[in-house]
Amino acid sequence: MSDLPTPDASAPPLWLLPATWPLLVALAERLKAQGARLATAESCTGGLIAASCTALSGSSDWFEQGWVTYSNAAKSAQLGVPAALIAAHGAVSEPVARAMACGARDRAGVRHSVAVTGVAGPTGGSPDKPVGTVWFGWCDGQRVWTERRVFPGDRAAVRAATVQHALAGVLATPDRP
């Protein structure tokens, strides 16, 4: 027997921003009520959105799957993002975030998907895409929308803010049958 304490299944993991846990709980309740499922396509977060979703007990009722497509080749091979699109706009761009979100939705066969691609830092930034730049793409089964944000802070702060904003975006979608 171990002397380790039994984890509290209702407590948020320490690596989540405090405001993220209530978002996850609300998102889980909403998706379950809709009978809908979520898929994620992640680059700069390296799977943290999926990890956040699955940190919540019972997530198998509403979370389908996720992809970590860190390289451009993975975005193309796993999500169907055209290499020409990446070449024309760069991996951190609105068209690529949109294509990632659509690819995740279509490949997983779900109603909801979220995709993120960005520059978490501390390296990799440019004048057009400074460190902290993240493009988001969301699909809700009927529409696709994108948003660009620039988050302050170090790599951990950018990634944590990205997770929170990605989940908030899914939760903000209107209820649809």
Tab-separated table of N, CA, C and O in Angstrom, residues 16-138:
chain	number	residue	atom	x	y	z
A	16	LEU	N	-3.619	23.927	-14.137
A	16	LEU	CA	-4.652	24.722	-14.799
A	16	LEU	C	-4.781	26.089	-14.147
A	16	LEU	O	-4.643	26.222	-12.929
A	17	LEU	N	-5.057	27.106	-14.949
A	17	LEU	CA	-5.417	28.401	-14.379
A	17	LEU	C	-6.693	28.223	-13.577
A	17	LEU	O	-7.580	27.449	-13.975
A	18	PRO	N	-6.830	28.911	-12.443
A	18	PRO	CA	-8.019	28.708	-11.602
A	18	PRO	C	-9.349	28.877	-12.342
A	18	PRO	O	-10.300	28.152	-12.087
A	19	ALA	N	-9.425	29.796	-13.277
A	19	ALA	CA	-10.684	30.038	-13.989
A	19	ALA	C	-10.983	28.965	-15.036
A	19	ALA	O	-12.101	28.920	-15.570
A	20	THR	N	-10.032	28.097	-15.336
A	20	THR	CA	-10.248	27.091	-16.371
A	20	THR	C	-11.132	25.949	-15.888
A	20	THR	O	-11.948	25.425	-16.654
A	21	TRP	N	-10.995	25.552	-14.649
A	21	TRP	CA	-11.772	24.417	-14.136
A	21	TRP	C	-13.275	24.654	-14.228
A	21	TRP	O	-14.007	23.792	-14.747
A	22	PRO	N	-13.788	25.799	-13.777
A	22	PRO	CA	-15.238	26.022	-13.924
A	22	PRO	C	-15.687	26.024	-15.393
A	22	PRO	O	-16.794	25.581	-15.697
A	23	LEU	N	-14.826	26.500	-16.291
A	23	LEU	CA	-15.134	26.440	-17.727
A	23	LEU	C	-15.293	24.984	-18.172
A	23	LEU	O	-16.220	24.655	-18.917
A	24	LEU	N	-14.376	24.142	-17.741
A	24	LEU	CA	-14.441	22.723	-18.116
A	24	LEU	C	-15.702	22.060	-17.593
A	24	LEU	O	-16.348	21.296	-18.316
A	25	VAL	N	-16.050	22.346	-16.358
A	25	VAL	CA	-17.253	21.755	-15.769
A	25	VAL	C	-18.487	22.200	-16.556
A	25	VAL	O	-19.341	21.383	-16.911
A	26	ALA	N	-18.573	23.495	-16.861
A	26	ALA	CA	-19.708	24.011	-17.628
A	26	ALA	C	-19.727	23.426	-19.039
A	26	ALA	O	-20.792	23.084	-19.563
A	27	LEU	N	-18.555	23.324	-19.657
A	27	LEU	CA	-18.466	22.757	-21.002
A	27	LEU	C	-18.910	21.300	-21.008
A	27	LEU	O	-19.669	20.874	-21.887
A	28	ALA	N	-18.462	20.548	-20.040
A	28	ALA	CA	-18.854	19.139	-19.947
A	28	ALA	C	-20.369	19.012	-19.803
A	28	ALA	O	-20.995	18.199	-20.504
A	29	GLU	N	-20.954	19.806	-18.944
A	29	GLU	CA	-22.400	19.741	-18.741
A	29	GLU	C	-23.142	20.094	-20.025
A	29	GLU	O	-24.117	19.430	-20.392
A	30	ARG	N	-22.670	21.117	-20.711
A	30	ARG	CA	-23.339	21.556	-21.930
A	30	ARG	C	-23.232	20.513	-23.044
A	30	ARG	O	-24.220	20.197	-23.709
A	31	LEU	N	-22.023	19.996	-23.268
A	31	LEU	CA	-21.859	19.012	-24.336
A	31	LEU	C	-22.638	17.742	-24.036
A	31	LEU	O	-23.244	17.150	-24.944
A	32	LYS	N	-22.645	17.309	-22.786
A	32	LYS	CA	-23.432	16.118	-22.428
A	32	LYS	C	-24.928	16.363	-22.668
A	32	LYS	O	-25.617	15.498	-23.199
A	33	ALA	N	-25.406	17.543	-22.290
A	33	ALA	CA	-26.822	17.869	-22.494
A	33	ALA	C	-27.178	17.899	-23.978
A	33	ALA	O	-28.297	17.532	-24.360
A	34	GLN	N	-26.239	18.317	-24.824
A	34	GLN	CA	-26.457	18.358	-26.272
A	34	GLN	C	-26.256	16.991	-26.922
A	34	GLN	O	-26.612	16.806	-28.089
A	35	GLY	N	-25.657	16.079	-26.204
A	35	GLY	CA	-25.276	14.813	-26.808
A	35	GLY	C	-24.162	15.007	-27.828
A	35	GLY	O	-24.058	14.269	-28.798
A	36	ALA	N	-23.341	16.015	-27.596
A	36	ALA	CA	-22.281	16.385	-28.534
A	36	ALA	C	-20.916	16.001	-27.974
A	36	ALA	O	-20.755	15.784	-26.770
A	37	ARG	N	-19.948	15.933	-28.890
A	37	ARG	CA	-18.587	15.568	-28.516
A	37	ARG	C	-17.622	16.604	-29.079
A	37	ARG	O	-17.924	17.301	-30.039
A	38	LEU	N	-16.423	16.653	-28.480
A	38	LEU	CA	-15.398	17.637	-28.831
A	38	LEU	C	-14.121	16.934	-29.274
A	38	LEU	O	-13.726	15.918	-28.703
A	39	ALA	N	-13.480	17.521	-30.283
A	39	ALA	CA	-12.144	17.095	-30.701
A	39	ALA	C	-11.235	18.317	-30.690
A	39	ALA	O	-11.695	19.444	-30.900
A	40	THR	N	-9.954	18.089	-30.439
A	40	THR	CA	-8.990	19.184	-30.393
A	40	THR	C	-7.865	18.945	-31.400
A	40	THR	O	-7.491	17.807	-31.672
A	41	ALA	N	-7.350	20.048	-31.930
A	41	ALA	CA	-6.177	20.024	-32.808
A	41	ALA	C	-5.228	21.075	-32.254
A	41	ALA	O	-5.537	22.263	-32.272
A	42	GLU	N	-4.082	20.641	-31.751
A	42	GLU	CA	-3.196	21.541	-31.022
A	42	GLU	C	-1.801	21.567	-31.606
A	42	GLU	O	-1.261	20.539	-31.989
A	43	SER	N	-1.244	22.751	-31.600
A	43	SER	CA	0.157	22.909	-31.954
A	43	SER	C	0.891	23.490	-30.751
A	43	SER	O	1.497	22.754	-29.984
A	44	CYS	N	0.764	24.782	-30.500
A	44	CYS	CA	1.559	25.447	-29.464
A	44	CYS	C	1.269	24.957	-28.051
A	44	CYS	O	2.106	25.108	-27.164
A	45	THR	N	0.124	24.345	-27.811
A	45	THR	CA	-0.208	23.848	-26.475
A	45	THR	C	0.239	22.410	-26.250
A	45	THR	O	0.179	21.921	-25.126
A	46	GLY	N	0.649	21.736	-27.300
A	46	GLY	CA	1.210	20.402	-27.147
A	46	GLY	C	0.312	19.396	-26.461
A	46	GLY	O	0.794	18.479	-25.798
A	47	GLY	N	-0.998	19.533	-26.580
A	47	GLY	CA	-1.917	18.575	-25.976
A	47	GLY	C	-2.529	19.028	-24.661
A	47	GLY	O	-3.298	18.281	-24.053
A	48	LEU	N	-2.231	20.245	-24.234
A	48	LEU	CA	-2.756	20.705	-22.940
A	48	LEU	C	-4.268	20.894	-22.935
A	48	LEU	O	-4.904	20.745	-21.887
A	49	ILE	N	-4.852	21.217	-24.089
A	49	ILE	CA	-6.315	21.349	-24.124
A	49	ILE	C	-6.945	19.977	-23.904
A	49	ILE	O	-7.844	19.821	-23.074
A	50	ALA	N	-6.470	18.981	-24.617
A	50	ALA	CA	-6.982	17.622	-24.432
A	50	ALA	C	-6.718	17.131	-23.010
A	50	ALA	O	-7.591	16.514	-22.391
A	51	ALA	N	-5.534	17.413	-22.485
A	51	ALA	CA	-5.209	17.000	-21.113
A	51	ALA	C	-6.134	17.675	-20.111
A	51	ALA	O	-6.558	17.056	-19.131
A	52	SER	N	-6.465	18.927	-20.362
A	52	SER	CA	-7.386	19.638	-19.470
A	52	SER	C	-8.762	18.999	-19.505
A	52	SER	O	-9.384	18.778	-18.460
A	53	CYS	N	-9.232	18.693	-20.704
A	53	CYS	CA	-10.545	18.056	-20.831
A	53	CYS	C	-10.578	16.716	-20.109
A	53	CYS	O	-11.526	16.407	-19.384
A	54	THR	N	-9.556	15.925	-20.297
A	54	THR	CA	-9.555	14.590	-19.713
A	54	THR	C	-9.155	14.581	-18.241
A	54	THR	O	-9.246	13.536	-17.594
A	55	ALA	N	-8.772	15.736	-17.703
A	55	ALA	CA	-8.529	15.830	-16.257
A	55	ALA	C	-9.846	15.765	-15.492
A	55	ALA	O	-9.867	15.428	-14.310
A	56	LEU	N	-10.927	16.051	-16.173
A	56	LEU	CA	-12.255	16.022	-15.566
A	56	LEU	C	-12.815	14.604	-15.651
A	56	LEU	O	-12.923	14.034	-16.739
A	57	SER	N	-13.150	14.039	-14.521
A	57	SER	CA	-13.717	12.698	-14.490
A	57	SER	C	-14.999	12.657	-15.310
A	57	SER	O	-15.809	13.583	-15.263
A	58	GLY	N	-15.178	11.613	-16.095
A	58	GLY	CA	-16.364	11.465	-16.922
A	58	GLY	C	-16.232	12.105	-18.291
A	58	GLY	O	-17.196	12.157	-19.045
A	59	SER	N	-15.037	12.575	-18.622
A	59	SER	CA	-14.855	13.267	-19.901
A	59	SER	C	-15.073	12.349	-21.106
A	59	SER	O	-15.314	12.836	-22.210
A	60	SER	N	-15.041	11.055	-20.899
A	60	SER	CA	-15.293	10.150	-22.023
A	60	SER	C	-16.721	10.280	-22.537
A	60	SER	O	-17.019	9.832	-23.644
A	61	ASP	N	-17.591	10.932	-21.775
A	61	ASP	CA	-18.965	11.161	-22.221
A	61	ASP	C	-19.070	12.271	-23.259
A	61	ASP	O	-20.083	12.379	-23.948
A	62	TRP	N	-18.033	13.136	-23.355
A	62	TRP	CA	-18.147	14.289	-24.252
A	62	TRP	C	-16.856	14.621	-25.009
A	62	TRP	O	-16.893	15.374	-25.975
A	63	PHE	N	-15.736	14.067	-24.613
A	63	PHE	CA	-14.481	14.333	-25.308
A	63	PHE	C	-14.151	13.142	-26.201
A	63	PHE	O	-14.057	12.014	-25.726
A	64	GLU	N	-13.979	13.407	-27.503
A	64	GLU	CA	-13.732	12.335	-28.462
A	64	GLU	C	-12.256	12.017	-28.604
A	64	GLU	O	-11.827	10.903	-28.371
A	65	GLN	N	-11.458	13.012	-29.035
A	65	GLN	CA	-10.037	12.784	-29.259
A	65	GLN	C	-9.343	14.097	-29.554
A	65	GLN	O	-9.984	15.117	-29.762
A	66	GLY	N	-8.007	14.017	-29.566
A	66	GLY	CA	-7.226	15.199	-29.883
A	66	GLY	C	-5.990	14.841	-30.672
A	66	GLY	O	-5.522	13.700	-30.648
A	67	TRP	N	-5.495	15.813	-31.399
A	67	TRP	CA	-4.264	15.683	-32.164
A	67	TRP	C	-3.278	16.738	-31.690
A	67	TRP	O	-3.657	17.891	-31.486
A	68	VAL	N	-2.021	16.335	-31.536
A	68	VAL	CA	-0.929	17.281	-31.335
A	68	VAL	C	-0.158	17.281	-32.646
A	68	VAL	O	0.544	16.324	-32.964
A	69	THR	N	-0.346	18.335	-33.412
A	69	THR	CA	0.282	18.445	-34.731
A	69	THR	C	1.263	19.611	-34.682
A	69	THR	O	0.981	20.694	-35.177
A	70	TYR	N	2.374	19.351	-34.063
A	70	TYR	CA	3.370	20.399	-33.821
A	70	TYR	C	4.097	20.790	-35.105
A	70	TYR	O	4.358	21.960	-35.334
A	71	SER	N	4.397	19.839	-35.938
A	71	SER	CA	5.108	20.147	-37.183
A	71	SER	C	4.121	20.451	-38.301
A	71	SER	O	2.961	20.043	-38.256
A	72	ASN	N	4.620	21.136	-39.320
A	72	ASN	CA	3.788	21.410	-40.493
A	72	ASN	C	3.391	20.113	-41.187
A	72	ASN	O	2.251	19.964	-41.647
A	73	ALA	N	4.321	19.170	-41.259
A	73	ALA	CA	4.028	17.885	-41.894
A	73	ALA	C	2.902	17.164	-41.159
A	73	ALA	O	2.033	16.550	-41.793
A	74	ALA	N	2.882	17.233	-39.842
A	74	ALA	CA	1.822	16.587	-39.063
A	74	ALA	C	0.478	17.268	-39.302
A	74	ALA	O	-0.553	16.593	-39.388
A	75	LYS	N	0.486	18.587	-39.410
A	75	LYS	CA	-0.764	19.298	-39.703
A	75	LYS	C	-1.352	18.800	-41.026
A	75	LYS	O	-2.564	18.608	-41.140
A	76	SER	N	-0.500	18.609	-41.998
A	76	SER	CA	-0.964	18.130	-43.299
A	76	SER	C	-1.389	16.667	-43.241
A	76	SER	O	-2.488	16.306	-43.683
A	77	ALA	N	-0.534	15.813	-42.690
A	77	ALA	CA	-0.804	14.371	-42.682
A	77	ALA	C	-1.975	13.990	-41.786
A	77	ALA	O	-2.800	13.155	-42.157
A	78	GLN	N	-2.059	14.589	-40.612
A	78	GLN	CA	-3.067	14.176	-39.641
A	78	GLN	C	-4.393	14.919	-39.774
A	78	GLN	O	-5.444	14.364	-39.478
A	79	LEU	N	-4.335	16.185	-40.188
A	79	LEU	CA	-5.550	17.004	-40.222
A	79	LEU	C	-5.959	17.427	-41.629
A	79	LEU	O	-6.995	18.059	-41.801
A	80	GLY	N	-5.133	17.110	-42.613
A	80	GLY	CA	-5.464	17.466	-43.979
A	80	GLY	C	-5.244	18.920	-44.333
A	80	GLY	O	-5.798	19.414	-45.315
A	81	VAL	N	-4.438	19.629	-43.560
A	81	VAL	CA	-4.131	21.022	-43.879
A	81	VAL	C	-3.228	21.023	-45.109
A	81	VAL	O	-2.148	20.421	-45.075
A	82	PRO	N	-3.642	21.677	-46.185
A	82	PRO	CA	-2.804	21.669	-47.388
A	82	PRO	C	-1.440	22.313	-47.136
A	82	PRO	O	-1.352	23.392	-46.555
A	83	ALA	N	-0.392	21.635	-47.584
A	83	ALA	CA	0.961	22.167	-47.426
A	83	ALA	C	1.085	23.536	-48.102
A	83	ALA	O	1.781	24.422	-47.596
A	84	ALA	N	0.391	23.716	-49.207
A	84	ALA	CA	0.433	25.004	-49.913
A	84	ALA	C	-0.167	26.123	-49.070
A	84	ALA	O	0.291	27.266	-49.135
A	85	LEU	N	-1.166	25.807	-48.263
A	85	LEU	CA	-1.777	26.795	-47.370
A	85	LEU	C	-0.770	27.230	-46.307
A	85	LEU	O	-0.636	28.429	-46.022
A	86	ILE	N	-0.066	26.264	-45.740
A	86	ILE	CA	0.958	26.572	-44.739
A	86	ILE	C	2.078	27.383	-45.377
A	86	ILE	O	2.536	28.374	-44.804
A	87	ALA	N	2.494	26.995	-46.572
A	87	ALA	CA	3.567	27.717	-47.265
A	87	ALA	C	3.160	29.155	-47.571
A	87	ALA	O	3.975	30.082	-47.461
A	88	ALA	N	1.917	29.363	-47.923
A	88	ALA	CA	1.448	30.698	-48.299
A	88	ALA	C	1.239	31.618	-47.099
A	88	ALA	O	1.482	32.821	-47.191
A	89	HIS	N	0.793	31.060	-45.977
A	89	HIS	CA	0.397	31.896	-44.839
A	89	HIS	C	1.222	31.677	-43.578
A	89	HIS	O	1.127	32.474	-42.651
A	90	GLY	N	1.953	30.586	-43.509
A	90	GLY	CA	2.665	30.220	-42.288
A	90	GLY	C	1.768	29.391	-41.394
A	90	GLY	O	0.533	29.463	-41.478
A	91	ALA	N	2.395	28.603	-40.547
A	91	ALA	CA	1.631	27.727	-39.657
A	91	ALA	C	0.795	28.521	-38.659
A	91	ALA	O	-0.285	28.085	-38.257
A	92	VAL	N	1.289	29.674	-38.244
A	92	VAL	CA	0.573	30.513	-37.284
A	92	VAL	C	-0.217	31.541	-38.089
A	92	VAL	O	0.259	32.642	-38.367
A	93	SER	N	-1.418	31.139	-38.497
A	93	SER	CA	-2.233	31.997	-39.353
A	93	SER	C	-3.701	31.607	-39.255
A	93	SER	O	-4.039	30.493	-38.839
A	94	GLU	N	-4.539	32.523	-39.674
A	94	GLU	CA	-5.981	32.285	-39.678
A	94	GLU	C	-6.362	31.117	-40.578
A	94	GLU	O	-7.104	30.221	-40.149
A	95	PRO	N	-5.865	31.056	-41.825
A	95	PRO	CA	-6.276	29.929	-42.676
A	95	PRO	C	-5.855	28.564	-42.126
A	95	PRO	O	-6.582	27.579	-42.277
A	96	VAL	N	-4.703	28.500	-41.498
A	96	VAL	CA	-4.244	27.221	-40.950
A	96	VAL	C	-5.065	26.843	-39.719
A	96	VAL	O	-5.465	25.680	-39.568
A	97	ALA	N	-5.379	27.789	-38.847
A	97	ALA	CA	-6.227	27.492	-37.687
A	97	ALA	C	-7.593	26.995	-38.139
A	97	ALA	O	-8.139	26.031	-37.590
A	98	ARG	N	-8.154	27.635	-39.157
A	98	ARG	CA	-9.450	27.223	-39.707
A	98	ARG	C	-9.372	25.798	-40.266
A	98	ARG	O	-10.226	24.959	-39.987
A	99	ALA	N	-8.334	25.535	-41.057
A	99	ALA	CA	-8.180	24.204	-41.653
A	99	ALA	C	-7.950	23.130	-40.588
A	99	ALA	O	-8.453	22.007	-40.727
A	100	MET	N	-7.198	23.455	-39.550
A	100	MET	CA	-6.983	22.501	-38.460
A	100	MET	C	-8.293	22.165	-37.765
A	100	MET	O	-8.580	21.000	-37.478
A	101	ALA	N	-9.098	23.192	-37.471
A	101	ALA	CA	-10.381	22.971	-36.788
A	101	ALA	C	-11.307	22.111	-37.646
A	101	ALA	O	-11.936	21.175	-37.148
A	102	CYS	N	-11.380	22.423	-38.939
A	102	CYS	CA	-12.234	21.638	-39.837
A	102	CYS	C	-11.715	20.213	-39.984
A	102	CYS	O	-12.501	19.255	-39.999
A	103	GLY	N	-10.409	20.062	-40.071
A	103	GLY	CA	-9.826	18.739	-40.175
A	103	GLY	C	-10.118	17.884	-38.955
A	103	GLY	O	-10.463	16.695	-39.076
A	104	ALA	N	-9.999	18.475	-37.776
A	104	ALA	CA	-10.287	17.727	-36.542
A	104	ALA	C	-11.759	17.336	-36.483
A	104	ALA	O	-12.093	16.192	-36.152
A	105	ARG	N	-12.631	18.269	-36.799
A	105	ARG	CA	-14.068	17.979	-36.769
A	105	ARG	C	-14.407	16.849	-37.741
A	105	ARG	O	-15.094	15.894	-37.385
A	106	ASP	N	-13.909	16.969	-38.965
A	106	ASP	CA	-14.240	15.976	-39.983
A	106	ASP	C	-13.647	14.604	-39.678
A	106	ASP	O	-14.320	13.586	-39.822
A	107	ARG	N	-12.396	14.561	-39.243
A	107	ARG	CA	-11.745	13.274	-38.983
A	107	ARG	C	-12.301	12.573	-37.748
A	107	ARG	O	-12.364	11.350	-37.698
A	108	ALA	N	-12.700	13.365	-36.757
A	108	ALA	CA	-13.266	12.768	-35.549
A	108	ALA	C	-14.762	12.492	-35.682
A	108	ALA	O	-15.319	11.728	-34.894
A	109	GLY	N	-15.413	13.139	-36.632
A	109	GLY	CA	-16.847	12.953	-36.799
A	109	GLY	C	-17.655	13.521	-35.653
A	109	GLY	O	-18.639	12.922	-35.208
A	110	VAL	N	-17.232	14.683	-35.158
A	110	VAL	CA	-17.890	15.314	-34.017
A	110	VAL	C	-18.528	16.634	-34.442
A	110	VAL	O	-18.256	17.155	-35.517
A	111	ARG	N	-19.355	17.176	-33.577
A	111	ARG	CA	-19.966	18.477	-33.840
A	111	ARG	C	-19.009	19.617	-33.521
A	111	ARG	O	-18.945	20.596	-34.253
A	112	HIS	N	-18.267	19.511	-32.435
A	112	HIS	CA	-17.431	20.617	-31.968
A	112	HIS	C	-15.950	20.279	-32.090
A	112	HIS	O	-15.519	19.175	-31.761
A	113	SER	N	-15.197	21.282	-32.531
A	113	SER	CA	-13.739	21.146	-32.502
A	113	SER	C	-13.128	22.502	-32.215
A	113	SER	O	-13.747	23.548	-32.432
A	114	VAL	N	-11.914	22.441	-31.705
A	114	VAL	CA	-11.128	23.656	-31.467
A	114	VAL	C	-9.704	23.360	-31.909
A	114	VAL	O	-9.202	22.249	-31.720
A	115	ALA	N	-9.087	24.366	-32.530
A	115	ALA	CA	-7.706	24.239	-32.979
A	115	ALA	C	-6.922	25.464	-32.534
A	115	ALA	O	-7.471	26.576	-32.489
A	116	VAL	N	-5.649	25.241	-32.209
A	116	VAL	CA	-4.768	26.351	-31.843
A	116	VAL	C	-3.423	26.176	-32.527
A	116	VAL	O	-2.901	25.075	-32.637
A	117	THR	N	-2.885	27.286	-32.986
A	117	THR	CA	-1.555	27.317	-33.573
A	117	THR	C	-0.948	28.661	-33.220
A	117	THR	O	-1.577	29.697	-33.409
A	118	GLY	N	0.248	28.651	-32.644
A	118	GLY	CA	0.803	29.911	-32.181
A	118	GLY	C	2.278	29.852	-31.867
A	118	GLY	O	2.952	28.854	-32.122
A	119	VAL	N	2.743	30.955	-31.302
A	119	VAL	CA	4.142	31.126	-30.910
A	119	VAL	C	4.165	31.283	-29.389
A	119	VAL	O	3.910	32.369	-28.867
A	120	ALA	N	4.459	30.199	-28.681
A	120	ALA	CA	4.457	30.239	-27.220
A	120	ALA	C	5.736	30.846	-26.650
A	120	ALA	O	5.748	31.305	-25.515
A	121	GLY	N	6.817	30.834	-27.421
A	121	GLY	CA	8.075	31.444	-26.977
A	121	GLY	C	8.914	30.505	-26.158
A	121	GLY	O	8.569	29.348	-25.971
A	122	PRO	N	10.012	30.967	-25.657
A	122	PRO	CA	10.505	32.346	-25.772
A	122	PRO	C	11.117	32.660	-27.131
A	122	PRO	O	11.378	33.804	-27.453
A	123	THR	N	11.336	31.633	-27.967
A	123	THR	CA	11.890	31.875	-29.292
A	123	THR	C	10.778	31.729	-30.328
A	123	THR	O	9.675	31.289	-30.014
A	124	GLY	N	11.084	32.066	-31.564
A	124	GLY	CA	10.164	31.831	-32.659
A	124	GLY	C	9.324	33.016	-33.074
A	124	GLY	O	8.638	32.947	-34.082
A	125	GLY	N	9.346	34.085	-32.325
A	125	GLY	CA	8.541	35.238	-32.675
A	125	GLY	C	9.130	36.029	-33.830
A	125	GLY	O	10.304	35.871	-34.180
A	126	SER	N	8.303	36.866	-34.438
A	126	SER	CA	8.731	37.760	-35.508
A	126	SER	C	7.945	39.058	-35.357
A	126	SER	O	6.992	39.122	-34.568
A	127	PRO	N	8.313	40.094	-36.101
A	127	PRO	CA	7.530	41.339	-35.999
A	127	PRO	C	6.044	41.146	-36.318
A	127	PRO	O	5.187	41.736	-35.681
A	128	ASP	N	5.729	40.298	-37.292
A	128	ASP	CA	4.331	40.046	-37.652
A	128	ASP	C	3.632	39.085	-36.696
A	128	ASP	O	2.410	39.144	-36.549
A	129	LYS	N	4.417	38.197	-36.096
A	129	LYS	CA	3.863	37.182	-35.201
A	129	LYS	C	4.742	37.120	-33.952
A	129	LYS	O	5.551	36.205	-33.777
A	130	PRO	N	4.562	38.095	-33.055
A	130	PRO	CA	5.406	38.110	-31.859
A	130	PRO	C	5.082	36.937	-30.923
A	130	PRO	O	4.015	36.324	-31.020
A	131	VAL	N	6.004	36.660	-30.028
A	131	VAL	CA	5.767	35.643	-29.006
A	131	VAL	C	4.451	35.972	-28.308
A	131	VAL	O	4.183	37.128	-27.972
A	132	GLY	N	3.646	34.971	-28.123
A	132	GLY	CA	2.325	35.136	-27.512
A	132	GLY	C	1.193	35.147	-28.523
A	132	GLY	O	0.028	35.081	-28.154
A	133	THR	N	1.528	35.211	-29.821
A	133	THR	CA	0.504	35.201	-30.867
A	133	THR	C	-0.082	33.797	-31.005
A	133	THR	O	0.656	32.835	-31.167
A	134	VAL	N	-1.391	33.716	-30.956
A	134	VAL	CA	-2.080	32.436	-31.123
A	134	VAL	C	-3.304	32.660	-32.005
A	134	VAL	O	-4.084	33.583	-31.778
A	135	TRP	N	-3.450	31.795	-32.995
A	135	TRP	CA	-4.657	31.746	-33.805
A	135	TRP	C	-5.513	30.588	-33.325
A	135	TRP	O	-5.013	29.485	-33.099
A	136	PHE	N	-6.796	30.850	-33.165
A	136	PHE	CA	-7.782	29.866	-32.727
A	136	PHE	C	-8.744	29.594	-33.866
A	136	PHE	O	-9.111	30.503	-34.614
A	137	GLY	N	-9.194	28.361	-33.976
A	137	GLY	CA	-10.259	27.997	-34.895
A	137	GLY	C	-11.260	27.133	-34.155
A	137	GLY	O	-10.866	26.245	-33.400
A	138	TRP	N	-12.533	27.425	-34.350
A	138	TRP	CA	-13.597	26.641	-33.721
A	138	TRP	C	-14.609	26.217	-34.777
A	138	TRP	O	-14.905	26.975	-35.697
